[in-house]
Short mmCIF file of C-alpha atoms in Angstrom, two decimals:
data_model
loop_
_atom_site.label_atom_id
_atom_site.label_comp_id
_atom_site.label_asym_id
_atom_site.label_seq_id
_atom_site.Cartn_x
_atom_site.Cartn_y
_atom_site.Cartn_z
CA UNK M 151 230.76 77.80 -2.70
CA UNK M 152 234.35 79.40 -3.42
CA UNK M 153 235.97 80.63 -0.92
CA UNK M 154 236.81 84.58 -0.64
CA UNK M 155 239.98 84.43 0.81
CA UNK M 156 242.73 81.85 0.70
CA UNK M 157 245.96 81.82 2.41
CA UNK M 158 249.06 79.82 0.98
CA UNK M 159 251.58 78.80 3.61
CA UNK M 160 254.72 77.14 1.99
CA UNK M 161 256.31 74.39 4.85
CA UNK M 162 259.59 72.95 5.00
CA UNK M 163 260.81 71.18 8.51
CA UNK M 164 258.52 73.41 10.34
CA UNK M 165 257.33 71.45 13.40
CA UNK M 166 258.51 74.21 15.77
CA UNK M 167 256.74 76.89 14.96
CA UNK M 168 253.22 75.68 13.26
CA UNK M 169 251.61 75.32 16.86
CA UNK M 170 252.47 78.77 17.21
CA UNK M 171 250.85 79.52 13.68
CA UNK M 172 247.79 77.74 13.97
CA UNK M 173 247.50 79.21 17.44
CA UNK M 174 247.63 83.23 15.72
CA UNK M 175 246.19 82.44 12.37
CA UNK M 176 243.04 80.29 13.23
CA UNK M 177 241.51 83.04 15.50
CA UNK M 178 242.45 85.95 13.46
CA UNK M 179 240.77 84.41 10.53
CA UNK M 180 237.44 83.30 12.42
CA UNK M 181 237.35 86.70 13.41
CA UNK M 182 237.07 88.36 9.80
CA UNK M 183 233.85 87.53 8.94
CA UNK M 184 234.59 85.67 5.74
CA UNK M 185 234.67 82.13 3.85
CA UNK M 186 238.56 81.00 3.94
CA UNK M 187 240.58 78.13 3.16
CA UNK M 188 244.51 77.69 4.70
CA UNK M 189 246.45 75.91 1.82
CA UNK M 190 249.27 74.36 3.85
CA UNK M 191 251.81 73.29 1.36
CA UNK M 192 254.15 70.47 2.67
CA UNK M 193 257.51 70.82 0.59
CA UNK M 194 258.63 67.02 1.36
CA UNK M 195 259.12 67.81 5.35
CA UNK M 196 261.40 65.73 7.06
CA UNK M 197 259.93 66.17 10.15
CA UNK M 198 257.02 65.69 12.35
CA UNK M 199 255.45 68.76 9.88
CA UNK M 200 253.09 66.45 7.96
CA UNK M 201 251.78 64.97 11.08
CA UNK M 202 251.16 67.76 12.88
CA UNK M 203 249.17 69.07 9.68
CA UNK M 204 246.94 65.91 9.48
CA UNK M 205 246.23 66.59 12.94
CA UNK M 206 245.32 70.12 12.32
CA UNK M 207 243.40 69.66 9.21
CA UNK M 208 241.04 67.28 11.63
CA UNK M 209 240.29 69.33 13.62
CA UNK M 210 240.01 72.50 11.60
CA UNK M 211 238.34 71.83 8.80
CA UNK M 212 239.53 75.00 6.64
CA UNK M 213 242.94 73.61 6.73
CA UNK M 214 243.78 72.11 3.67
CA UNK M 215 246.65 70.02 3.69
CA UNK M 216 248.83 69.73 0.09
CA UNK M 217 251.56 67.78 -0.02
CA UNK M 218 254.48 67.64 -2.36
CA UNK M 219 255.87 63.90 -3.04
CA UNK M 220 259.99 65.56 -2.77
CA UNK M 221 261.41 68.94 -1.84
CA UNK M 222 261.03 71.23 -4.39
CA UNK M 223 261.59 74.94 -2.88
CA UNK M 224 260.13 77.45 -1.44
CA UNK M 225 258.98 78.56 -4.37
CA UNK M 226 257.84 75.84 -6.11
CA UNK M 227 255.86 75.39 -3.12
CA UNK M 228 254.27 78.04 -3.53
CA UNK M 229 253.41 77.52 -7.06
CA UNK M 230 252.35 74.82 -5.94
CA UNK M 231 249.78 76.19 -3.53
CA UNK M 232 248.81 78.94 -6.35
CA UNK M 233 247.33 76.08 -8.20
CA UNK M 234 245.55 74.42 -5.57
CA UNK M 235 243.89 77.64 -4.08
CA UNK M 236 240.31 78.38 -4.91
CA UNK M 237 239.91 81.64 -3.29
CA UNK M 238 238.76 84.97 -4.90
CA UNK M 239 241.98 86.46 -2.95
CA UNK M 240 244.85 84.10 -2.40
CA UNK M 241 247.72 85.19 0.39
CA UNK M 242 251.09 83.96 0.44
CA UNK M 243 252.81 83.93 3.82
CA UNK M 244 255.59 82.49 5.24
CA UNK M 245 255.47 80.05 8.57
CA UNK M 246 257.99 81.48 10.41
CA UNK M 247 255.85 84.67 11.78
CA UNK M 248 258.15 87.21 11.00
CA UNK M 249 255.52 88.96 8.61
CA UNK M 250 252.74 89.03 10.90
CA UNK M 251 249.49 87.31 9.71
CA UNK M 252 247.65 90.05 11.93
CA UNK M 253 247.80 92.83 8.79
CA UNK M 254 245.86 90.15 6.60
CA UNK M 255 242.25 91.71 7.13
CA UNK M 256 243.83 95.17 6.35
CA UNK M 257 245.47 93.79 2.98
CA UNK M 258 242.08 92.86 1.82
CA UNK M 259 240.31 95.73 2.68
CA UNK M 260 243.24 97.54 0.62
CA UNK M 261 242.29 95.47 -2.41
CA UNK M 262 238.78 95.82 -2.20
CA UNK M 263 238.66 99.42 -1.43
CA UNK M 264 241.16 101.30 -3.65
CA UNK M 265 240.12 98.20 -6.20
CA UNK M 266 243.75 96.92 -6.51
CA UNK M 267 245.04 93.25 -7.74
CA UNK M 268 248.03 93.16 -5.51
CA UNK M 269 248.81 94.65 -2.28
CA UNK M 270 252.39 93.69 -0.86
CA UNK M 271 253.72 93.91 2.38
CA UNK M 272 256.49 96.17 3.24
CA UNK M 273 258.70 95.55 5.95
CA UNK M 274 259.30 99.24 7.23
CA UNK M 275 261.47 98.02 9.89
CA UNK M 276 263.84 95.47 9.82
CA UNK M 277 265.73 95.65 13.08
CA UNK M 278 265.57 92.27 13.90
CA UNK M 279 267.30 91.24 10.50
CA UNK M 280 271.06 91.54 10.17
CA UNK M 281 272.80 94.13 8.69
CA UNK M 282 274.41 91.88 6.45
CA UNK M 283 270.99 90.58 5.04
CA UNK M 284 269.76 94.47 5.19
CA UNK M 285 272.04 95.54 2.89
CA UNK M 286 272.29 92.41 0.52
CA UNK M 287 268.97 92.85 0.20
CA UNK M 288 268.88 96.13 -0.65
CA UNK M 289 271.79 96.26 -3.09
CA UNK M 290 270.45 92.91 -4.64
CA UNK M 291 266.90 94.32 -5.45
CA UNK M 292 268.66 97.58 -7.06
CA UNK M 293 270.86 95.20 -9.32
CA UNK M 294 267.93 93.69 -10.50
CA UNK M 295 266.08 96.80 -10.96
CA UNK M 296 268.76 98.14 -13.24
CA UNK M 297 269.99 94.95 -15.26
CA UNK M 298 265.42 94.07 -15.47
CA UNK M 299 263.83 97.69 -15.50
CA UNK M 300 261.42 95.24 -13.03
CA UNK M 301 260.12 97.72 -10.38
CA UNK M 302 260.07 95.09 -7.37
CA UNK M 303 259.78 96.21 -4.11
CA UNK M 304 263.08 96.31 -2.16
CA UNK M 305 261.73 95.42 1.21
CA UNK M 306 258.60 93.09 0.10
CA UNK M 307 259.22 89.41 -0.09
CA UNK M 308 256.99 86.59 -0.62
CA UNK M 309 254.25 88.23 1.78
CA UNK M 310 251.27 89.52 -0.64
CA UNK M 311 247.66 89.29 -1.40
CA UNK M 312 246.77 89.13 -4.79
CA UNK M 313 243.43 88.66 -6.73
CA UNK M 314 242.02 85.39 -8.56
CA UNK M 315 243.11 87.52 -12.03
CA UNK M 316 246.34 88.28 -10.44
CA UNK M 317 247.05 84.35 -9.82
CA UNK M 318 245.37 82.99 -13.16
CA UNK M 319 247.77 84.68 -14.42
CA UNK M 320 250.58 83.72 -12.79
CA UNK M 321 249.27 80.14 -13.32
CA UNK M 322 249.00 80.32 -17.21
CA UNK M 323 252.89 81.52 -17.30
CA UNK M 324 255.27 78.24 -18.70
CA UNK M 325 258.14 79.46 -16.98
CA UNK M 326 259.53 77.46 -14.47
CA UNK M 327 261.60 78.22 -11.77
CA UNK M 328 259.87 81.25 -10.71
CA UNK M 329 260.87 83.60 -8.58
CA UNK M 330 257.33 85.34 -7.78
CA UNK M 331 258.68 88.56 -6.14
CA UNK M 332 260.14 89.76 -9.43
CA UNK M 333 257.25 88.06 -11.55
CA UNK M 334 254.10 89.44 -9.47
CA UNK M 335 255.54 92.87 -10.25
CA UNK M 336 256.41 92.45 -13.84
CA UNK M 337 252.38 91.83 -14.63
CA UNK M 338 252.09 95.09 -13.69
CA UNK M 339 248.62 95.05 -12.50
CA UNK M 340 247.22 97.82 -9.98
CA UNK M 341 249.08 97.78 -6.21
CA UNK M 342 249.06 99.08 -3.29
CA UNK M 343 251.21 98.64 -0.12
CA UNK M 344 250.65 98.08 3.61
CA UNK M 345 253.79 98.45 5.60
CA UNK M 346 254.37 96.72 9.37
CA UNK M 347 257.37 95.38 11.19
CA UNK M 348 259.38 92.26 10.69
CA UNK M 349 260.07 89.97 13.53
CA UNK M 350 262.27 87.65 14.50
CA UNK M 351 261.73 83.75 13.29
CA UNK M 352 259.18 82.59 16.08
CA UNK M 353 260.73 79.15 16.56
CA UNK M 354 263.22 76.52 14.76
CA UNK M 355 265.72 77.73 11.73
CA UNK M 356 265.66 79.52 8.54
CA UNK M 357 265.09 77.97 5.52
CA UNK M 358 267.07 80.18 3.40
CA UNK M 359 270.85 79.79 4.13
CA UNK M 360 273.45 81.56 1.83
CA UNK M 361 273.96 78.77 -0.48
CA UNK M 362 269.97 78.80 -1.29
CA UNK M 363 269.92 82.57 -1.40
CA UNK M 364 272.70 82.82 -4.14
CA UNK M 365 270.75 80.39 -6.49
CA UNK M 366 267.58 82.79 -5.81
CA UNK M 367 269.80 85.26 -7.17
CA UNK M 368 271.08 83.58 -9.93
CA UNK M 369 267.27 82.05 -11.03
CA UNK M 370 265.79 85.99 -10.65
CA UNK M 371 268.39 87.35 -12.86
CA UNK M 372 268.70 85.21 -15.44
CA UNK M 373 264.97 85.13 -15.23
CA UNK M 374 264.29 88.83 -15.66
CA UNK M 375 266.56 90.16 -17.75
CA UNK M 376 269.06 89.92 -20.33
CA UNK M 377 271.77 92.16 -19.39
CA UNK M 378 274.49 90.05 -18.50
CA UNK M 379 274.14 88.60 -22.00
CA UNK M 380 274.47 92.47 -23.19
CA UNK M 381 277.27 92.22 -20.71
CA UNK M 382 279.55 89.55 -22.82
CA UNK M 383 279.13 90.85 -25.54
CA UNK M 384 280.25 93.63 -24.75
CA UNK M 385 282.90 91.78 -23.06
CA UNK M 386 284.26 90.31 -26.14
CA UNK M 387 284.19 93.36 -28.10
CA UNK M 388 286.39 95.11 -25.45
CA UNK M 389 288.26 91.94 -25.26
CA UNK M 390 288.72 92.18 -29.47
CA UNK M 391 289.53 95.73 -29.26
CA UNK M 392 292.46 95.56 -26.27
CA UNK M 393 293.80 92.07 -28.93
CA UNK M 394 294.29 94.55 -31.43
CA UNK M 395 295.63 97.44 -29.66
CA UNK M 396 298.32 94.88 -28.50
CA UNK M 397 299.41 93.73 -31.36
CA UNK M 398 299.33 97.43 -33.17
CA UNK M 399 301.83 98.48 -30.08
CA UNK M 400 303.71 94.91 -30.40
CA UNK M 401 304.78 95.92 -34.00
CA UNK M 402 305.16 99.98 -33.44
CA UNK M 403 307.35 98.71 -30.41
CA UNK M 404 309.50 96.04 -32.86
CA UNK M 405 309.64 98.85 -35.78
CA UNK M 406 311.52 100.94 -32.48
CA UNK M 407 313.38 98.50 -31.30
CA UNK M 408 311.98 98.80 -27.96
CA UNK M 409 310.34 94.99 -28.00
CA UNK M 410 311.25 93.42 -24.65
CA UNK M 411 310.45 89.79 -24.12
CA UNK M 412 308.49 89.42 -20.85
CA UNK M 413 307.30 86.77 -19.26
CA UNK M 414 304.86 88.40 -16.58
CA UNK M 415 303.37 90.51 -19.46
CA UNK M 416 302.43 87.62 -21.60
CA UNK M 417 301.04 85.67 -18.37
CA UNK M 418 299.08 88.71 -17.47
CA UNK M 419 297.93 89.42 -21.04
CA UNK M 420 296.98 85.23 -21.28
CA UNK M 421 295.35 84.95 -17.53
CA UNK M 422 293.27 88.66 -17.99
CA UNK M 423 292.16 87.62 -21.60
CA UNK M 424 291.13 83.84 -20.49
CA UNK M 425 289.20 85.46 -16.97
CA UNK M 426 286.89 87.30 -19.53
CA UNK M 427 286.55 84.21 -21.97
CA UNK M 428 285.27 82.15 -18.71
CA UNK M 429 283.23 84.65 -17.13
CA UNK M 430 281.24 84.93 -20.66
CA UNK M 431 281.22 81.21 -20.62
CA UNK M 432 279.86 81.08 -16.97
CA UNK M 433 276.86 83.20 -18.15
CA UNK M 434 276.04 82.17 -21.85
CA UNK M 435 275.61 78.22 -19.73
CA UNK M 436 273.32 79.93 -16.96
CA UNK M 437 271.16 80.89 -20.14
CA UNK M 438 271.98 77.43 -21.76
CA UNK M 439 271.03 75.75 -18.64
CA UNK M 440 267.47 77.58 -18.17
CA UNK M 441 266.51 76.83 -22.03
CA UNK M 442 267.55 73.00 -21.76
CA UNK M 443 265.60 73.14 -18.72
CA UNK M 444 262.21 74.70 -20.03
CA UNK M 445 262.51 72.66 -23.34
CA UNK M 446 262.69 69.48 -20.89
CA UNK M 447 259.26 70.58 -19.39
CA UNK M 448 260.00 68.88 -16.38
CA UNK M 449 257.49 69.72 -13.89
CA UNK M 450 259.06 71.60 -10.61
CA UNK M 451 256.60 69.61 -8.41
CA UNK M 452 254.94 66.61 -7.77
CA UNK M 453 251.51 66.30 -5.39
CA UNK M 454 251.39 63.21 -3.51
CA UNK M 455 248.59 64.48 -1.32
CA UNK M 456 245.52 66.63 -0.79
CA UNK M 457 243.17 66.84 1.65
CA UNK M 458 240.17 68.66 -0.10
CA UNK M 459 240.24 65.21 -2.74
CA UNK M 460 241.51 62.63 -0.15
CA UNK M 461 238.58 63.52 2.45
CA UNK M 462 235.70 62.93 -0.57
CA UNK M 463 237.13 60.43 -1.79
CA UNK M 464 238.29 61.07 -5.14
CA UNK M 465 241.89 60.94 -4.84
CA UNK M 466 243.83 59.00 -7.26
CA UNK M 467 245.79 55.93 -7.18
CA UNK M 468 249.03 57.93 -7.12
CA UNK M 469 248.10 59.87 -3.81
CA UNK M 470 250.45 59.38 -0.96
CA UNK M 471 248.38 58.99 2.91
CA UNK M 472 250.10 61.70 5.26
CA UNK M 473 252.37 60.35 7.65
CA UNK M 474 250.93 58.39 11.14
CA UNK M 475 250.31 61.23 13.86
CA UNK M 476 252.73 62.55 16.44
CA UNK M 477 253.30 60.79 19.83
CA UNK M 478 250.47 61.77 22.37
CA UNK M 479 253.39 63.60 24.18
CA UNK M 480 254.52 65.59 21.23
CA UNK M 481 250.61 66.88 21.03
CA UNK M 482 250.57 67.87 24.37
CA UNK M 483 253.94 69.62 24.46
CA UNK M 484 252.64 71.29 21.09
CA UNK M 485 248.71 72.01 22.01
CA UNK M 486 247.29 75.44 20.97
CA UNK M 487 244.48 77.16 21.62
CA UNK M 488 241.98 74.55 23.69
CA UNK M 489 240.48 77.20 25.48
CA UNK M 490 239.24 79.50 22.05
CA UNK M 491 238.71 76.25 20.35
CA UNK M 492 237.13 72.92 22.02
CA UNK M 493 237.72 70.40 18.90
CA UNK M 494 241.40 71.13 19.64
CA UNK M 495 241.33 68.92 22.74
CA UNK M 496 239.76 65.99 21.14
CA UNK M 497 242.03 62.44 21.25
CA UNK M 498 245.03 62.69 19.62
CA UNK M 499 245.20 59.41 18.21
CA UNK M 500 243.53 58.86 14.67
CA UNK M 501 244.08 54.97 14.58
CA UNK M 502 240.77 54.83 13.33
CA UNK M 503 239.54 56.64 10.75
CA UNK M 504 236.84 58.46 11.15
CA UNK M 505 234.28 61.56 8.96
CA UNK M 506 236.05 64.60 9.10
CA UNK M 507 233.72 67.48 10.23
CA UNK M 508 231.53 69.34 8.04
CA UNK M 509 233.64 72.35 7.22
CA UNK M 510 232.40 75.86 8.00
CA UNK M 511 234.42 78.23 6.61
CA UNK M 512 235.68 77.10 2.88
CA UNK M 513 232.98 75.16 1.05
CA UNK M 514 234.50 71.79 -0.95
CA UNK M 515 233.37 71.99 -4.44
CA UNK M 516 230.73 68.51 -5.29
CA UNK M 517 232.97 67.18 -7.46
CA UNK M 518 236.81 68.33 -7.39
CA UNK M 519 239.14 67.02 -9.25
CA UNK M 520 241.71 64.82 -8.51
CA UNK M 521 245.09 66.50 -8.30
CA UNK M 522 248.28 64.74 -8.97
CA UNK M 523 250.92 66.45 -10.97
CA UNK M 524 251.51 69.93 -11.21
CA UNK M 525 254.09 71.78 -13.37
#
C-alpha cells in the first residue's frame, strides 16, 4: 500500500539537532491518523548523522533512510528524496526546526480541502532571522521576479507540500541544478498558503553560509530567466553607440582645433569600455557553463544507500552499508522520546543483525526496485 503522506528531510552534518527532530516529528505524525513514510536524505554527512539515522530507522520503521554516496546540496538532496518518495503528498522540510513540522497536518488539510497541488509555507514573522538575511531575501526574490516574471513567494523557502502530480512533474524535468523554490512555482499548478513563525536553528550550524547562498543565486537566475543575456546585449549596443559618439566628437573636436591629448581620458575611455566587455563575458560563460553542463548529463547525485531495498533484500551490488552505530554514550546523551515510545529504549548496539520490525505506518511495496543512480 502507498503511503498518503511523505515527508522529505534533506541532512547535511546534522547530528545535533535530529534527536530533537525525531523527538517532534515522530509523535506529531502518529497522531494524524494517516499512512506516512520520513524520507531522510543523507547528503554525504560527515558526522555521526548516518548513524544516528540507522539507529532511528530501527526502531521506527517509517523512517526511511536514503543515502547519497558524496555531498551534493541541499538541493540535490532533495531531488534526490523527490524520487525516492512514494507518497500521494510528499513534504519537504528542513532539519533544523525553524519551519515548524507542527503546521504539517494543516498543509494537508489545505490541499485536500480547497483541492490545491501545492501549499507553501510562509514565514509571517521572521524576527529571529537577521536583518541582513531579511532584506537580501526580500530584494533577491524581487530581482528574480522582475528579470523571470516567476511569481515565487518572497518569504517561502524549501518548506511545502505538494501533490504526487505536482512531484511527477518535477521529476520528468531534465534540468539539473534545480533550484525548486523558483521551479515549484513556475508549474503553475493551484496553491494555497499557510503562514506560521520562523524560529531559530534548534541546535548545531547553518548549512547555508554566504558563499553557498551566492551560487543559489547565481543557479536561480540563470535558471529562470534570460534577462541578463537581454542585459549584454544591450550592453554592447550602448557600448557601440558611446564608440561612435567618441569618435564623431574626436574629429568635430580636431576640425576645431580643440583636440587635447589626455592620458586619464583615454585610460578612462579603455578601463569603462573593457568593464562592460568583461561583465558581458562573465554572463554569456554562466550560460556557457549551464549548457556544457546539461549536455554532459552528469547526474547531480549518486545513491549509495536505501533502507526500503536494503531491509528486503534487493539492494544492488553498488549499495553502500550505513556507517557502524554511535557510542552507547552518544545514544544516551542523544535519547528521545522513551517514555511516548518503548522501542526507543531498546539496546543500542546493532552488532548483530537482526529483522527489522514490521512497519506500521508506510507499507513497502513486494517488490521495489533497486535504486542506485539518480540524475
Amino acid at each position: 500500500m502507498v503511503p498518503e503522506l511523505s515527508v522529505v528531510i534533506p541532512m547535511y552534518n546534522e547530528e545535533e539537532v535530529l534527536p530533537l527532530l525525531v523527538e517532534r516529528l515522530r509523535p506529531l505524525l502518529d497522531a494524524m491518523g494517516t499512512t506516512y513514510e520520513v524520507v531522510a536524505v543523507d547528503d554525504g554527512s560527515k558526522d555521526l548523522t548516518a548513524a544516528l539515522l540507522q539507529r532511528y530507522h530501527r526502531e521506527w520503521p517509517a523512517l526511511r533512510v536514503v543515502r547519497l554516496r558524496a555531498n551534493a546540496g541541499h538541493q540535490a538532496a532533495i531531488s534526490a528524496g523527490l524520487v525516492s518518495a512514494l507518497g500521494d503528498y510528499v513534504v519537504t522540510i528542513d532539519a533544523d526546526l525553524q519551519d515548524p513540522p507542527e503546521i504539517i497536518p494543516q498543509m494537508l488539510a489545505a490541499a485536500k480541502d480547497d483541492g490545491v497541488d501545492v501549499v507553501y509555507g510562509v514565514r509571517n514573522d521572521r524576527s529571529t532571522d537577521t536583518w541582513f538575511k531579511r532584506v537580501s531575501a526580500r530584494a533577491f526574490y524581487r530581482f528574480i521576479g522582475l528579470m523571470s516574471q516567476t511569481s515565487a513567494h518572497a518569504d517561502a523557502g524549501d518548506y511545502r507540500l505538494m501533490s504526487r502530480a505536482t512531484v511527477d512533474a518535477i521529476n520528468s524535468l531534465p534540468e539539473h541544478n534545480r533550484v525548486l523554490r523558483f521551479i515549484v512555482p513556475a508549474l503553475n499548478f493551484p496553491s494555497d498558503t499557510v503562514h506560521y513563525k520562523r524560529e531559530e536553528r534548534a541546535a548545531g550550524d547553518s548549512k547555508y553560509p554566504l558563499l553557498k547562498m551566492i551560487k543559489l543565486s547565481l543557479d536561480s537566475l540563470t535558471g529562470f530567466s534570460t534577462a541578463p543575456l537581454r542585459l549584454a546585449t544591450f550592453a554592447g549596443f550602448g557600448g557601440a553607440v558611446l564608440a561612435v559618439l567618441l569618435v564623431l566628437y574626436t574629429f568635430i573636436s580636431r576640425s576645431q582645433g580643440h583636440t587635447v591629448a589626455g592620458w586619464t581620458s583615454t585610460v578612462a575611455i579603455v578601463a569603462g569600455v573593457g568593464a562592460v566587455q568583461l561583465v558581458c563575458v562573465g554572463i554569456l560563460g554562466e550560460y556557457i557553463g549551464r549548457m556544457y553542463g546539461h549536455m554532459q548529463g552528469r547526474p547531480t547525485y549518486f545513491i549509495a544507500y536505501d533502507s526500503m531495498t536494503a531491509d528486503s533484500g534487493a539492494h544492488g551490488p553498488t549499495d553502500t552499508p550505513l556507517p557502524a552505530q554511535p557510542s552507547h554514550g552518544h545514544i544516551q546523551a542523544t535519547s528521545v522520546g522513551a517514555d511516548d515510545h518503548p522501542a526507543q529504549t531498546a539496546e543500542p548496539g546493532l552488532a548483530q543483525p537482526t529483522q527489522p520490525a514490521e512497519p506500521t505506518q508506510a507499507a513497502q511495496p513486494t517488490e521495489p526496485e533497486p535504486s542506485q543512480l539518480r540524475g
